[in-house]
Tab-separated table of C-alpha atoms and ligand atoms in Angstrom:
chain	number	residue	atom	x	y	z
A	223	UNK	CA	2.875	-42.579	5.717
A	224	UNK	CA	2.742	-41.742	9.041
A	225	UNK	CA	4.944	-39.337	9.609
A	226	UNK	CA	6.846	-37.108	6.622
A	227	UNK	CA	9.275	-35.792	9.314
A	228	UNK	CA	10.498	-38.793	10.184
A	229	UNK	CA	10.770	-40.698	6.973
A	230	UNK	CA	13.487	-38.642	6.008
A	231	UNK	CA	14.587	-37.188	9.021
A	232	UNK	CA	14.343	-33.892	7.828
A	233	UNK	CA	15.479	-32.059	10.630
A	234	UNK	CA	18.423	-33.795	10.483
A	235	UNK	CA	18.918	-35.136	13.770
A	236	UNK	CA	18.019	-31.173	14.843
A	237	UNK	CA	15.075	-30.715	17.790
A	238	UNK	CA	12.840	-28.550	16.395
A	239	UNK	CA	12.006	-27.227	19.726
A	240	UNK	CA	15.739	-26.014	19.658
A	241	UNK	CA	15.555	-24.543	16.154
A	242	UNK	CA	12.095	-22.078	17.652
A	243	UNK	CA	14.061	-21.553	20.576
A	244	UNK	CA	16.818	-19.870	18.412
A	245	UNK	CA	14.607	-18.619	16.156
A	246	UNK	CA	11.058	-18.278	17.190
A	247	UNK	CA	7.657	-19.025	15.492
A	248	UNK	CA	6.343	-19.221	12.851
A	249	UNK	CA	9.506	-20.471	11.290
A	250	UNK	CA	10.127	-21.409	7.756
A	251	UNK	CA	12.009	-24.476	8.286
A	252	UNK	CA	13.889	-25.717	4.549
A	253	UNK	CA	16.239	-29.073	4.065
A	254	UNK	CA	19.289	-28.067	1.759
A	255	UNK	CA	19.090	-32.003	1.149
A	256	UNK	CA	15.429	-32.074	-0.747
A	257	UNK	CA	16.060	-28.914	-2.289
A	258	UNK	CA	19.046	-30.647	-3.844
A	259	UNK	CA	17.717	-33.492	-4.849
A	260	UNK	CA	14.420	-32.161	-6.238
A	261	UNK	CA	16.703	-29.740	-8.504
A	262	UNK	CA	18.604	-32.579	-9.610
A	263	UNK	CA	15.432	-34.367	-10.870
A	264	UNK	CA	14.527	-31.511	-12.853
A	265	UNK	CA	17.856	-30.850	-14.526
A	266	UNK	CA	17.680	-34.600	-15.937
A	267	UNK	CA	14.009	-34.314	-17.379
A	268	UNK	CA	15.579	-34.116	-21.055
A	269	UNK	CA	18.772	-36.250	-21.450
A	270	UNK	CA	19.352	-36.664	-25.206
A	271	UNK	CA	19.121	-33.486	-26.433
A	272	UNK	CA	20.537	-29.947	-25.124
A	273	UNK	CA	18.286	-28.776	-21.898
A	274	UNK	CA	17.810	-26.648	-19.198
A	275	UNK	CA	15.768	-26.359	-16.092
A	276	UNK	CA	15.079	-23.207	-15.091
A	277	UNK	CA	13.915	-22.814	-11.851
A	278	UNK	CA	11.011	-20.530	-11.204
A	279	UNK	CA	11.962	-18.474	-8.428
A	280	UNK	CA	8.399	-16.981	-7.538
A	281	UNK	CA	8.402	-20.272	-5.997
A	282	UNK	CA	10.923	-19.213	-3.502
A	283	UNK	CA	13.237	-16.287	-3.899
A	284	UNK	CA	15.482	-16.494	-0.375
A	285	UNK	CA	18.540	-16.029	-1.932
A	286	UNK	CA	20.154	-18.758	-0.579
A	287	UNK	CA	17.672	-21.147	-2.088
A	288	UNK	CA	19.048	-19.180	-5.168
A	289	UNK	CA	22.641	-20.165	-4.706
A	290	UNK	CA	21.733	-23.669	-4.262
A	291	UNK	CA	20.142	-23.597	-8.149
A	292	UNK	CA	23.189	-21.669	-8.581
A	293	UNK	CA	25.607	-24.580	-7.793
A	294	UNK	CA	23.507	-27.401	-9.243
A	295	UNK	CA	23.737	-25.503	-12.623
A	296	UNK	CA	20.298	-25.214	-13.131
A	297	UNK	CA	19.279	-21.840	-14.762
A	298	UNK	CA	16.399	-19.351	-13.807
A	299	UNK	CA	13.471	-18.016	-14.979
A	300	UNK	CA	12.376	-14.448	-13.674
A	301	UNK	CA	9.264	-12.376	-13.275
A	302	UNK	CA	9.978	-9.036	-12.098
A	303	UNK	CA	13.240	-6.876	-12.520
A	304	UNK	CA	12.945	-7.333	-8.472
A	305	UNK	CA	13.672	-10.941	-9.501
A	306	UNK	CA	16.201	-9.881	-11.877
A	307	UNK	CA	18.005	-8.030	-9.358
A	308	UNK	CA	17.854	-10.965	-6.317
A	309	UNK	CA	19.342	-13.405	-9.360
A	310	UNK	CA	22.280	-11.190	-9.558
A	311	UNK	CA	23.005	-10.986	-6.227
A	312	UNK	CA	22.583	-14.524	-6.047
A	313	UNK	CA	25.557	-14.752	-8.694
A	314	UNK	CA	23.676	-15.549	-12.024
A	315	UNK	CA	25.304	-14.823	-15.266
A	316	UNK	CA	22.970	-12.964	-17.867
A	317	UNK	CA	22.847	-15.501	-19.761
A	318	UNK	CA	21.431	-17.854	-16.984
A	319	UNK	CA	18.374	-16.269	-16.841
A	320	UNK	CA	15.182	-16.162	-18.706
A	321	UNK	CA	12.720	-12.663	-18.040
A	322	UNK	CA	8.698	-13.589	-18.438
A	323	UNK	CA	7.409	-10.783	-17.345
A	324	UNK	CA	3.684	-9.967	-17.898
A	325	UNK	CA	2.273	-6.133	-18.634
A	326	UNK	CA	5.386	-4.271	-17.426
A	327	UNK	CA	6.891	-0.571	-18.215
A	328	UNK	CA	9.347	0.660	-20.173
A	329	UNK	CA	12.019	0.883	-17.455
A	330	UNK	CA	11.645	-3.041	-16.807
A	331	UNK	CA	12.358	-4.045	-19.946
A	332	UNK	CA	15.257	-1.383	-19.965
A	333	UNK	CA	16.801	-3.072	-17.541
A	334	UNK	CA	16.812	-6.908	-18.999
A	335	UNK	CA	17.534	-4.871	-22.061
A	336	UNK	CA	20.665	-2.852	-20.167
A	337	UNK	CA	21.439	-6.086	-18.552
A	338	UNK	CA	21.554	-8.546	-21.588
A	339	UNK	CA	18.551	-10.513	-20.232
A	340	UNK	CA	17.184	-12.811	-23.015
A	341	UNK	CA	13.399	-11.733	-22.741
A	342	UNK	CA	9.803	-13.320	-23.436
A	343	UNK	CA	7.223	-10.817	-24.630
A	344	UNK	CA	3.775	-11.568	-23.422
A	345	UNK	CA	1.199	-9.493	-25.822
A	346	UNK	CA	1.898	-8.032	-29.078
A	347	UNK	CA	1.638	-4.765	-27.066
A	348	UNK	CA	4.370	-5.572	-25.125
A	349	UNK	CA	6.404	-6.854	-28.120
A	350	UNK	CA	5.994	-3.558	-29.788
A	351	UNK	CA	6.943	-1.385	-27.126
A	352	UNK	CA	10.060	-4.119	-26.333
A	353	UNK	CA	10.716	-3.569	-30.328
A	354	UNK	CA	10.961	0.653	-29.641
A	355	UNK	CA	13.599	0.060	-26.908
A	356	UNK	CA	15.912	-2.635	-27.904
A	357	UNK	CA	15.937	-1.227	-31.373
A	358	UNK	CA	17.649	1.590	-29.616
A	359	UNK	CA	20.246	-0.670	-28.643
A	360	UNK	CA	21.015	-2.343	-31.809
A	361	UNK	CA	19.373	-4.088	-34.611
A	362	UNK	CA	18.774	-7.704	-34.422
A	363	UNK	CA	17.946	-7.659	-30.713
A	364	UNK	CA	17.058	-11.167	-29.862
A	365	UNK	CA	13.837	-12.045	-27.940
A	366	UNK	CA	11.323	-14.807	-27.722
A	367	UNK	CA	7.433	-14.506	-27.400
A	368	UNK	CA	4.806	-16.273	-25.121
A	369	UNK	CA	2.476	-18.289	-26.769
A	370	UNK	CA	-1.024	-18.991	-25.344
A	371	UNK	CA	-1.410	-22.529	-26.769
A	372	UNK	CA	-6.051	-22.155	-25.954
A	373	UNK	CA	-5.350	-24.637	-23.089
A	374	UNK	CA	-4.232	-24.695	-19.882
A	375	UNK	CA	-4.572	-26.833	-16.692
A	376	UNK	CA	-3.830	-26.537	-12.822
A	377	UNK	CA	-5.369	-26.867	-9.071
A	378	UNK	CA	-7.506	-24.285	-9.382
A	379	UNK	CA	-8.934	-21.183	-11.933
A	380	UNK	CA	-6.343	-19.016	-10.700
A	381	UNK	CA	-3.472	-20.936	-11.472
A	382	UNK	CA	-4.327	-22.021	-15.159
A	383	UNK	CA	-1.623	-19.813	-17.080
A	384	UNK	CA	-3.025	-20.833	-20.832
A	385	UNK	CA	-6.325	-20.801	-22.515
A	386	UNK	CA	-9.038	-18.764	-23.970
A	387	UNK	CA	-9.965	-17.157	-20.597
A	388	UNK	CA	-6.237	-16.316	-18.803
A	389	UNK	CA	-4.561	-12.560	-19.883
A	390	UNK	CA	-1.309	-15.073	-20.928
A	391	UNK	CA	0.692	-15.118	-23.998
A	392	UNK	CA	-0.228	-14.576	-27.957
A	393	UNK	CA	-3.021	-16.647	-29.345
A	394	UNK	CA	-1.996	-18.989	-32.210
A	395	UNK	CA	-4.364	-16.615	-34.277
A	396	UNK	CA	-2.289	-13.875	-33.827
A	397	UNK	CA	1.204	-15.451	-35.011
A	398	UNK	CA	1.517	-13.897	-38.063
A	399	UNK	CA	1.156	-10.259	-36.419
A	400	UNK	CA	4.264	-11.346	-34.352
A	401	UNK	CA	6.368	-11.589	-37.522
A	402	UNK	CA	5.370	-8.027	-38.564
A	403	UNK	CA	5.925	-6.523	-35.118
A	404	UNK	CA	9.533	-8.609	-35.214
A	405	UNK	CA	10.140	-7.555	-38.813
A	406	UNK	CA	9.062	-3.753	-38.109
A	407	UNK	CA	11.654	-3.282	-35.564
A	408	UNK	CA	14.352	-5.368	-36.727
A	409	UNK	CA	14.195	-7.741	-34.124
A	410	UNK	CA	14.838	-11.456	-34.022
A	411	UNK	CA	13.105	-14.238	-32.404
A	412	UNK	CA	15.148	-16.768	-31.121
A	413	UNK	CA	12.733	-18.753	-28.817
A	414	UNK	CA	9.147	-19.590	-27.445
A	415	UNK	CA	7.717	-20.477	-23.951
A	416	UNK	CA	4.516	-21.132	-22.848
A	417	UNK	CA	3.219	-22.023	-19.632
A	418	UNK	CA	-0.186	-23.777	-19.010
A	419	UNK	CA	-0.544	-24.525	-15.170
A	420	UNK	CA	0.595	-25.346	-11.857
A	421	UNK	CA	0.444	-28.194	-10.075
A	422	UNK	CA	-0.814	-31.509	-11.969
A	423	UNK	CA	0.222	-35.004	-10.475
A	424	UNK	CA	-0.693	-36.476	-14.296
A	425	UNK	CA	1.899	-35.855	-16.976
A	426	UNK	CA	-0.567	-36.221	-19.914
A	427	UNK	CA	-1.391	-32.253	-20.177
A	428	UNK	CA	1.825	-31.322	-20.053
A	429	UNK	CA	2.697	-33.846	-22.906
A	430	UNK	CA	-0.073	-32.636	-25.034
A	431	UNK	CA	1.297	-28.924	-24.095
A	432	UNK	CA	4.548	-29.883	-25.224
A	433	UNK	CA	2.652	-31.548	-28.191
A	434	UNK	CA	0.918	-28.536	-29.597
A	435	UNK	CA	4.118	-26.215	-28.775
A	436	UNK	CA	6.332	-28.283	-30.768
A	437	UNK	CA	3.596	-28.312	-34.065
A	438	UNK	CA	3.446	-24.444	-33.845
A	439	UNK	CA	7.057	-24.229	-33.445
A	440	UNK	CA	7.264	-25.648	-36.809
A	441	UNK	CA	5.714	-22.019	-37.902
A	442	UNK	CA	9.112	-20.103	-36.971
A	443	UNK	CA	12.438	-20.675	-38.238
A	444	UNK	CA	15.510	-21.000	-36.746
A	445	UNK	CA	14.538	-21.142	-33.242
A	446	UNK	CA	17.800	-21.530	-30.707
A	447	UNK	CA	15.227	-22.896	-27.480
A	448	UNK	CA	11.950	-24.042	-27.356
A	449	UNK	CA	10.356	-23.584	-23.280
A	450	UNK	CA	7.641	-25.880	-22.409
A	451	UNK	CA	7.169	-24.079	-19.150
A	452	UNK	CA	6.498	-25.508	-15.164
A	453	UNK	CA	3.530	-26.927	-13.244
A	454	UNK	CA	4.896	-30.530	-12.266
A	455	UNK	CA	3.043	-31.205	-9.066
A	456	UNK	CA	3.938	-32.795	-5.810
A	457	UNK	CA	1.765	-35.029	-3.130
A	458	UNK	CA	0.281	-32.090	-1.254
A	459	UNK	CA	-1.646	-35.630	0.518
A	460	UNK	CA	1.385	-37.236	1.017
A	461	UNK	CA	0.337	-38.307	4.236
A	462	UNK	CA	-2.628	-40.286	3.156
A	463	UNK	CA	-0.120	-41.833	0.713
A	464	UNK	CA	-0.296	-39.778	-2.947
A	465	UNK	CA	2.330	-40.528	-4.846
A	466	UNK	CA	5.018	-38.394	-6.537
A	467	UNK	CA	4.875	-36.700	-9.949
A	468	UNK	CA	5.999	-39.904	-12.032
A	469	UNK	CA	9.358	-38.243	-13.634
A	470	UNK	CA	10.792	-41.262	-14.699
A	471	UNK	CA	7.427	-42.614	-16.363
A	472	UNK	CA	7.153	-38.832	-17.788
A	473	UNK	CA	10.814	-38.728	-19.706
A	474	UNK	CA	10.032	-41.541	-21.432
A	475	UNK	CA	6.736	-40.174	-22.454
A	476	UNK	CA	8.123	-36.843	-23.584
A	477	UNK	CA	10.963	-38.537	-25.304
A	478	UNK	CA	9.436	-39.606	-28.887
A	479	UNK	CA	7.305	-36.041	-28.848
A	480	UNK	CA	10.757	-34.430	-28.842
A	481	UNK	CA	12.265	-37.315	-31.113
A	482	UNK	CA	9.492	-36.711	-33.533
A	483	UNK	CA	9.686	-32.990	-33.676
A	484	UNK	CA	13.602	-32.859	-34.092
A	485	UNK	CA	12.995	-35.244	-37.668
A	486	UNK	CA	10.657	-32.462	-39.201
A	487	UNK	CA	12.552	-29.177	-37.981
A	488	UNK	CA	15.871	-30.616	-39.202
A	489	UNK	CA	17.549	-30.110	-35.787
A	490	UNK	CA	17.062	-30.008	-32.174
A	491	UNK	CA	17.212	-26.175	-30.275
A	492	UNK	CA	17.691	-25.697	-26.366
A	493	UNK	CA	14.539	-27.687	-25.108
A	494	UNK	CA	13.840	-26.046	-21.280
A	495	UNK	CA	11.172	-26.223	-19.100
A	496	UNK	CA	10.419	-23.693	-16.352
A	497	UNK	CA	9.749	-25.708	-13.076
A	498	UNK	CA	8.903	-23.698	-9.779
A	499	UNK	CA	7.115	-25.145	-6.942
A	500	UNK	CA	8.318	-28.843	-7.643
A	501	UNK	CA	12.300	-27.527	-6.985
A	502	UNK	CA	10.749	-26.612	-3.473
A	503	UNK	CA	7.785	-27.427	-2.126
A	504	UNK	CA	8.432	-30.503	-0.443
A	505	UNK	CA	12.059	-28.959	1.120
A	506	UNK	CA	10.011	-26.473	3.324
A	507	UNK	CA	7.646	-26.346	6.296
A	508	UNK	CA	6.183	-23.855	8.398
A	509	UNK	CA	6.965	-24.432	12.496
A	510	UNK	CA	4.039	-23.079	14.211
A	511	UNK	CA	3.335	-22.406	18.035
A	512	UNK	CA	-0.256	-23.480	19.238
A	513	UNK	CA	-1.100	-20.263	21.505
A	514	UNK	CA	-5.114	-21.549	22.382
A	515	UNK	CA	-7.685	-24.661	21.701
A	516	UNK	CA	-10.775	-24.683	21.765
A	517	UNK	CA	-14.556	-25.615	20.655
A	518	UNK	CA	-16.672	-23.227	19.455
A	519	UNK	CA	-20.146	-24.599	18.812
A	520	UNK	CA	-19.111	-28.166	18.502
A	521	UNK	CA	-15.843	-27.357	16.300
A	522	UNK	CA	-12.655	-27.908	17.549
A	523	UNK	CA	-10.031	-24.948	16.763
A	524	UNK	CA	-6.227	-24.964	17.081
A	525	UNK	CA	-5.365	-21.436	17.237
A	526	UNK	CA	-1.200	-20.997	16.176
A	527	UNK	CA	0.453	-17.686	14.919
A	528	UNK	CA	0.658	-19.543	11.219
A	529	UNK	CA	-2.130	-17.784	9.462
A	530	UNK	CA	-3.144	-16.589	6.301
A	531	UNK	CA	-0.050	-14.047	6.226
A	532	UNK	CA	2.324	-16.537	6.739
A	533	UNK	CA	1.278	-19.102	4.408
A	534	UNK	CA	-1.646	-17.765	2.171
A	535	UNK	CA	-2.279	-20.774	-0.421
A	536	UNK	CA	-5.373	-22.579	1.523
A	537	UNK	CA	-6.909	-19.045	1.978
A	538	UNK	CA	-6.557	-18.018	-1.800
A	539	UNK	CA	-6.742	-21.666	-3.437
A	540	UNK	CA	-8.293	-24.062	-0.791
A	541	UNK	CA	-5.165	-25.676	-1.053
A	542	UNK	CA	-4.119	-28.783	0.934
A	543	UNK	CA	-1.480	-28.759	3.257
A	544	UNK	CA	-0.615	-31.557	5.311
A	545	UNK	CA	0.316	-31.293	9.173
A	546	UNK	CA	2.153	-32.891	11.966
A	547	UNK	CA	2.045	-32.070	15.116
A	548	UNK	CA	4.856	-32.095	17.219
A	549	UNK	CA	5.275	-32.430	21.347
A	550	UNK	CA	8.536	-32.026	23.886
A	551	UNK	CA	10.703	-32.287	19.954
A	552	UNK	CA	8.998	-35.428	19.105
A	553	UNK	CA	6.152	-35.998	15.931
A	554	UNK	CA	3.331	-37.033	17.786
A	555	UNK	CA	1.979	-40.530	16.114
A	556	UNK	CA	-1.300	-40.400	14.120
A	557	UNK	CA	-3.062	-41.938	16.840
A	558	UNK	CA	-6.730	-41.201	18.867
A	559	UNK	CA	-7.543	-38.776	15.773
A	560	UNK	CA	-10.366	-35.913	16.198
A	561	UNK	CA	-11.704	-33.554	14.281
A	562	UNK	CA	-9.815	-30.328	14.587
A	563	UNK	CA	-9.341	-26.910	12.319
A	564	UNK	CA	-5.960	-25.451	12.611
A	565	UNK	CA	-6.287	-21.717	12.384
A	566	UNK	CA	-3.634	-18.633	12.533
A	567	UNK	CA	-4.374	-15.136	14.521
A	568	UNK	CA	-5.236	-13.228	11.733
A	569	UNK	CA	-9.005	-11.242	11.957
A	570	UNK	CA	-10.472	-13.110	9.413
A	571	UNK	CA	-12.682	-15.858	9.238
A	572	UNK	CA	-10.799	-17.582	5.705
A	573	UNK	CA	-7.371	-17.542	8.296
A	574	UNK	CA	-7.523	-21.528	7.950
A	575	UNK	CA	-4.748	-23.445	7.609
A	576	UNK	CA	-6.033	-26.716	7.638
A	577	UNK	CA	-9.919	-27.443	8.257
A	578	UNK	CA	-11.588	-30.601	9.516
A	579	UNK	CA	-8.621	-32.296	9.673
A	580	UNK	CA	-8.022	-35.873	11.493
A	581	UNK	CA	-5.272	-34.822	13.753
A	582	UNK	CA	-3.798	-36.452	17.000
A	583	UNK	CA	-4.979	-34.837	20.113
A	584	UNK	CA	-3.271	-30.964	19.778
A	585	UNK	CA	-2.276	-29.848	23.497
A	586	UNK	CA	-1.323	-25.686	23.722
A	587	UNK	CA	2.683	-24.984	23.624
A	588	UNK	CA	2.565	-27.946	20.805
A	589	UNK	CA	3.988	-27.424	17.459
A	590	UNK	CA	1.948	-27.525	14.348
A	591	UNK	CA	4.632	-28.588	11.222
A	592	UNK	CA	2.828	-27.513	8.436
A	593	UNK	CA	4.001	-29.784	5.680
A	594	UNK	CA	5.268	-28.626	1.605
A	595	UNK	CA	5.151	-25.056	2.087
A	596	UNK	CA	8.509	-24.371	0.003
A	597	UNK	CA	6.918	-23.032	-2.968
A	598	UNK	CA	4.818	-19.924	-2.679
A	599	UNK	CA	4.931	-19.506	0.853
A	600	UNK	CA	7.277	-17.091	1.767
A	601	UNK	CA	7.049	-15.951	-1.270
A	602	UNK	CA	3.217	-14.827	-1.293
A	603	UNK	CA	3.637	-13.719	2.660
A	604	UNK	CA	2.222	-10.626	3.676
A	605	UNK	CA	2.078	-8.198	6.869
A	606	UNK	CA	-1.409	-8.075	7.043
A	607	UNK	CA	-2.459	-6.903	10.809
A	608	UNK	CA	1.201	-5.624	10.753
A	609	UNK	CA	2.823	-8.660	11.525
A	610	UNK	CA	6.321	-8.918	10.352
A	611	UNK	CA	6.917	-11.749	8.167
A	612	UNK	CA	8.714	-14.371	10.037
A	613	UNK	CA	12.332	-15.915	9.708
A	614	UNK	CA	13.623	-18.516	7.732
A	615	UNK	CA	16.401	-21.382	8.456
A	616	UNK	CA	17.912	-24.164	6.596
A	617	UNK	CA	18.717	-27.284	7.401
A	618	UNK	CA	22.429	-27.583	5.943
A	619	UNK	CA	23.693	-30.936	4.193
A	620	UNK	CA	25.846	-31.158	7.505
A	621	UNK	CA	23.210	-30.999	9.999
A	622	UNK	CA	24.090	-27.256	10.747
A	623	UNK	CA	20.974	-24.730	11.110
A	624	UNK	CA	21.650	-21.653	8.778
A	625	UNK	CA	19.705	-18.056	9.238
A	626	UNK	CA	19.090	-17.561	5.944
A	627	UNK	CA	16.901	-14.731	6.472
A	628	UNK	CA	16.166	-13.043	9.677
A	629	UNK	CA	12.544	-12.218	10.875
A	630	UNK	CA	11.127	-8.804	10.221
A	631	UNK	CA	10.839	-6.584	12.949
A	632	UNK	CA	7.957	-3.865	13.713
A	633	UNK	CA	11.145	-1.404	13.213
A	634	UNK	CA	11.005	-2.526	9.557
A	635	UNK	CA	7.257	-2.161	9.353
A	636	UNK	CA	7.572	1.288	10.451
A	637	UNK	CA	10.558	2.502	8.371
A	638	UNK	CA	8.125	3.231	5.070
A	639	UNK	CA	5.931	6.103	6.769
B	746	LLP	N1	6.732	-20.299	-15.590
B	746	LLP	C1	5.779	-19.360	-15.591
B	746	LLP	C2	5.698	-18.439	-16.703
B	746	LLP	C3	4.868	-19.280	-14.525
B	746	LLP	O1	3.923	-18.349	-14.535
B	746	LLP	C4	4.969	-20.191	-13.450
B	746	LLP	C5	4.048	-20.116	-12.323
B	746	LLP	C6	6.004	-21.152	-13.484
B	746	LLP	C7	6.850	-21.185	-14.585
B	746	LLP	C8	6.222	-22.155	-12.386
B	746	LLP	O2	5.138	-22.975	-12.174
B	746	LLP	P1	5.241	-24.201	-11.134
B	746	LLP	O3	6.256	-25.174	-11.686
B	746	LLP	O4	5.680	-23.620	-9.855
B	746	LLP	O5	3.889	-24.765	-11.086
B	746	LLP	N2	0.814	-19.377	-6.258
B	746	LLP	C9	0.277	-20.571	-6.883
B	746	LLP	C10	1.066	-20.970	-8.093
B	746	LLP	C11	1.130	-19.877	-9.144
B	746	LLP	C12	2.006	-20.223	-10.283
B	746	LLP	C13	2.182	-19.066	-11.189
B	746	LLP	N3	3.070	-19.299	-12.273
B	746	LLP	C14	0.241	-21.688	-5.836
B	746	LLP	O6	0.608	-21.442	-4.688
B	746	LLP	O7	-0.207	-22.791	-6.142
C-alpha cells in the first residue's frame, strides 16, 4: 500500500495543513469512521451465544472516544477508579463496566464497591482484603477473579499479561484457596477473566487461551460470564502490506471451543472478551511538524516535535510505527526513498520515532503522519522536558473536525507547585 491516508481518505476530504493550522502540532488526529467500524468488528466476535466486547480504555481514554463505545453498545473494561470515574462521565451504566484493577487500596475498591462495579480480583491478597469490604456491604457480594492461565503471549516481555514470570492473576495451583477466601467472607463468584497479551496478528494463542480458560472454568459452578480478555493485533506494517487480524477466519475457529464447552457445563454464561488497542489503533495518527534535517556522521535525522512524550511505544517496546510524510496538504508518494531516522526534541538519545526508515525525501515545514497511534498513545503521553501534552481532534462521520481535547498549556504544568 502506498499510502494509508489515502486509501481511505481518512481525513475526510480535510487538509491536514488546515487541521495544524487550527490546532497546531503534534496533533492527535482520530477518524470517528474507523473507530466505528473497528468497534463493530469486535462486538460481533461471538454471535451464537450471549457476548460482550468490552473495550479496554487504557487504549484510549478521550472521553469522546468513550461515547462512541457508548453508542455502539459495546461495554468497558476499567483499570483505575480514574478510569472508573472518566466511564461515568462518559455516561456508562454500572453495570456496563468491568474493574481489573491490579494491587490497589482499600479506597479503590470502595469505590467500585460504593458504585456497584462488578470487580475482578487479581491475587488472593487482593481477594481477601475485597472480601473485608464488600462483606461490609452485604453478604453475597458478587465478584470474579483473574486467573493466570502459566501462558501468555504478546510483542514484547512487557506486554505478556499471563505466565509463570508476569505479577498477573491466580495460578491454577492456587484455585482451591480462592474458594476458601470466597467462602470465608461470604462472597460469590460470578465470573473469570484472564488476559494473556497484546498484540498477536495469529489467532491460535488466543484460541488455546480461550481453550485452557474454558477447561478450568469447568472447576467453578454457576458462573454468569466467562472473559477471555484482549490482545487482537493490527498491521503496525501495513504499509509494506501485513494483513489484518483474520476476525472472520478467527470466529469460526473459536466457535466449536465455545460449542464444546457449553455441552459439558450444561449452559452457556456471558462469553466477553476485553479488546483495547484493536478498537483504536488504526483510527489515530500523530501530525507532526519537521522543525530541522540533517546528517550526523553519515545518518540522516528528521528532527519533528513528535517524540518520545508524545508517542512513547517505539521508545519503551521498539515498536513499529509506520509514517507518511506529507507536503503543501498532499501525502508525498513513496518515491526516491533514503535512509532517514525520524526523531522528536526530547534530550534523549531513545527519542526515536521511527529509525532507518525508507522514506521519500523529508524537506523542513513537512509533515510527518505517524501512522496507528490510537491505542496507547495519548494514553501513555507524558510531559517530560515540561512539554504539555498536545491536542487531540476527530475527524467526524460528516467531515467536521471536532476538539475533543484541547492542548495543555505551560499554565497547566505550573498549576501543581
Ligand atoms: N484487558 C486487560 C486486563 C489488559 O491488561 C489489557 C492490556 C487489555 C485487556 C487490552 O489489551 P489489547 O487488546 O489492547 O491488547 N502499552 C502496550 C500495551 C499494554 C497492554 C496492557 N494490557 C502497547 O503499547 O503495546
Amino acid at each position: 500500500m502506498d499510502s494509508f491516508i489515502n486509501s481511505i481518505d481518512f481525513f475526510k476530504g480535510n487538509d491536514p495543513e488546515q487541521i495544524v493550522a487550527n490546532y497546531g502540532t503534534p496533533l492527535y488526529v482520530y477518524s470517528e469512521e474507523v473507530i466505528r467500524s473497528r468497534m463493530k468488528a469486535v462486538a460481533g466476535v461471538i454471535t451464537k451465544y450471549d457476548y460482550t466486547a468490552n473495550y479496554s480504555i487504557k487504549a484510549n481514554t478521550n472521553i469522546e472516544i468513550l461515547k462512541v463505545a457508548l453508542s455502539e453498545g459495546i461495554n468497558c473494561d476499567a483499570m483505575s477508579v480514574g478510569e472508573l470515574m472518566i466511564l461515568k462521565k462518559a455516561g456508562f451504566p454500572s453495570d456496563r463496566i468491568f474493574f481489573v484493577p491490579n494491587n490497589v487500596c482499600d479506597e479503590e475498591l470502595e469505590y467500585a464497591i460504593d458504585n456497584d462495579i462488578v470487580t475482578s480480583l487479581d491475587s488472593l491478597s487482593q481477594l481477601e482484603k475485597y472480601g473485608q469490604l464488600a462483606s461490609k456491604k452485604c453478604k453475597g457480594y458478587e465478584c470474579a477473579v483473574r486467573i493466570n492461565p502459566g501462558v501468555g503471549a504478546g510483542h514484547s516481555d512487557k506486554v505478556v499479561t499471563a505466565g509463570k514470570k508476569t505479577k498477573f492473576g491466580v495460578a491454577e495451583a492456587d484455585i482451591d484457596k480462592i474458594h476458601e477466601v470466597l467462602d470465608r467472607y461470604g462472597l460469590k463468584l460470578v465470573g473469570i477473566n484472564q488476559h494473556i497479551g497484546s498484540q498477536f496478528l495469529d489467532p491460535q494463542p488466543y484460541l488455546d487461551a480461550v481453550r485452557n480458560l474454558l477447561r478450568i472454568a469447568r472447576g467453578f459452578k454457576g458462573l454468569k460470564f466467562i472473559d477471555f480478555g484482549g490482545g487482537y493485533g493490527i498491521p503496525y506494517h501495513k504499509l509494506d502490506g501485513e494483513a489484518d487480524y483474520p476476525m472472520g477466519d478467527f470466529k469460526k475457529r473459536l466457535e466449536p471451543i465455545l460449542d464444546e464447552f457449553v455441552k459439558d457445563y450444561g449452559y452457556a454464561p456471558l462469553f466477553k472478551s476485553e479488546p483495547g488497542r484493536f478498537c483504536v489503533a488504526e483510527g489515530g495518527v500523530i501530525l507532526a511538524r519537521v522543525h530541522a534535517v540533517k546528517e550526523n556522521y553519515g545518518h540522516a535525522y528528521a528532527g519533528t516535535d513528535v517524540g518520545m512524550h508524545v508517542l512513547i511505544r517505539p521508545a519503551m517496546y521498539d515498536s513499529y510505527h509506520d509514517v507518511e510524510i506529507i507536503r503543501d496538504g498532499k501525502v508525498v508518494p513513496r518515491e526516491n526513498l533514503s535512509e532517514i531516522t525520524v526523531t522528536g526534541p526530547i534530550c534523549e538519545s531513545g527519542d526515536i520515532i521511527a529509525k532507518d526508515r525508507l522514506l521519500p525525501q523529508i524537506k523542513e515545514g513537512d509533515l510527518a503522519c505517524v501512522l496507528d497511534a490510537g491505542a496507547y498513545g495519548y494514553s501513555m503521553a507524558s510531559t517530560y522536558n515540561t512539554r504539555p501534552r498536545p491536542a487531540e481532534v476527530m475527524i467526524c462521520m460528516d467531515g467536521s473536525v471536532k476538539l475533543i481535547r484541547r492542548r495543555e498549556t505551560f499554565e497547566d504544568l505550573m498549576r501543581l507547585f
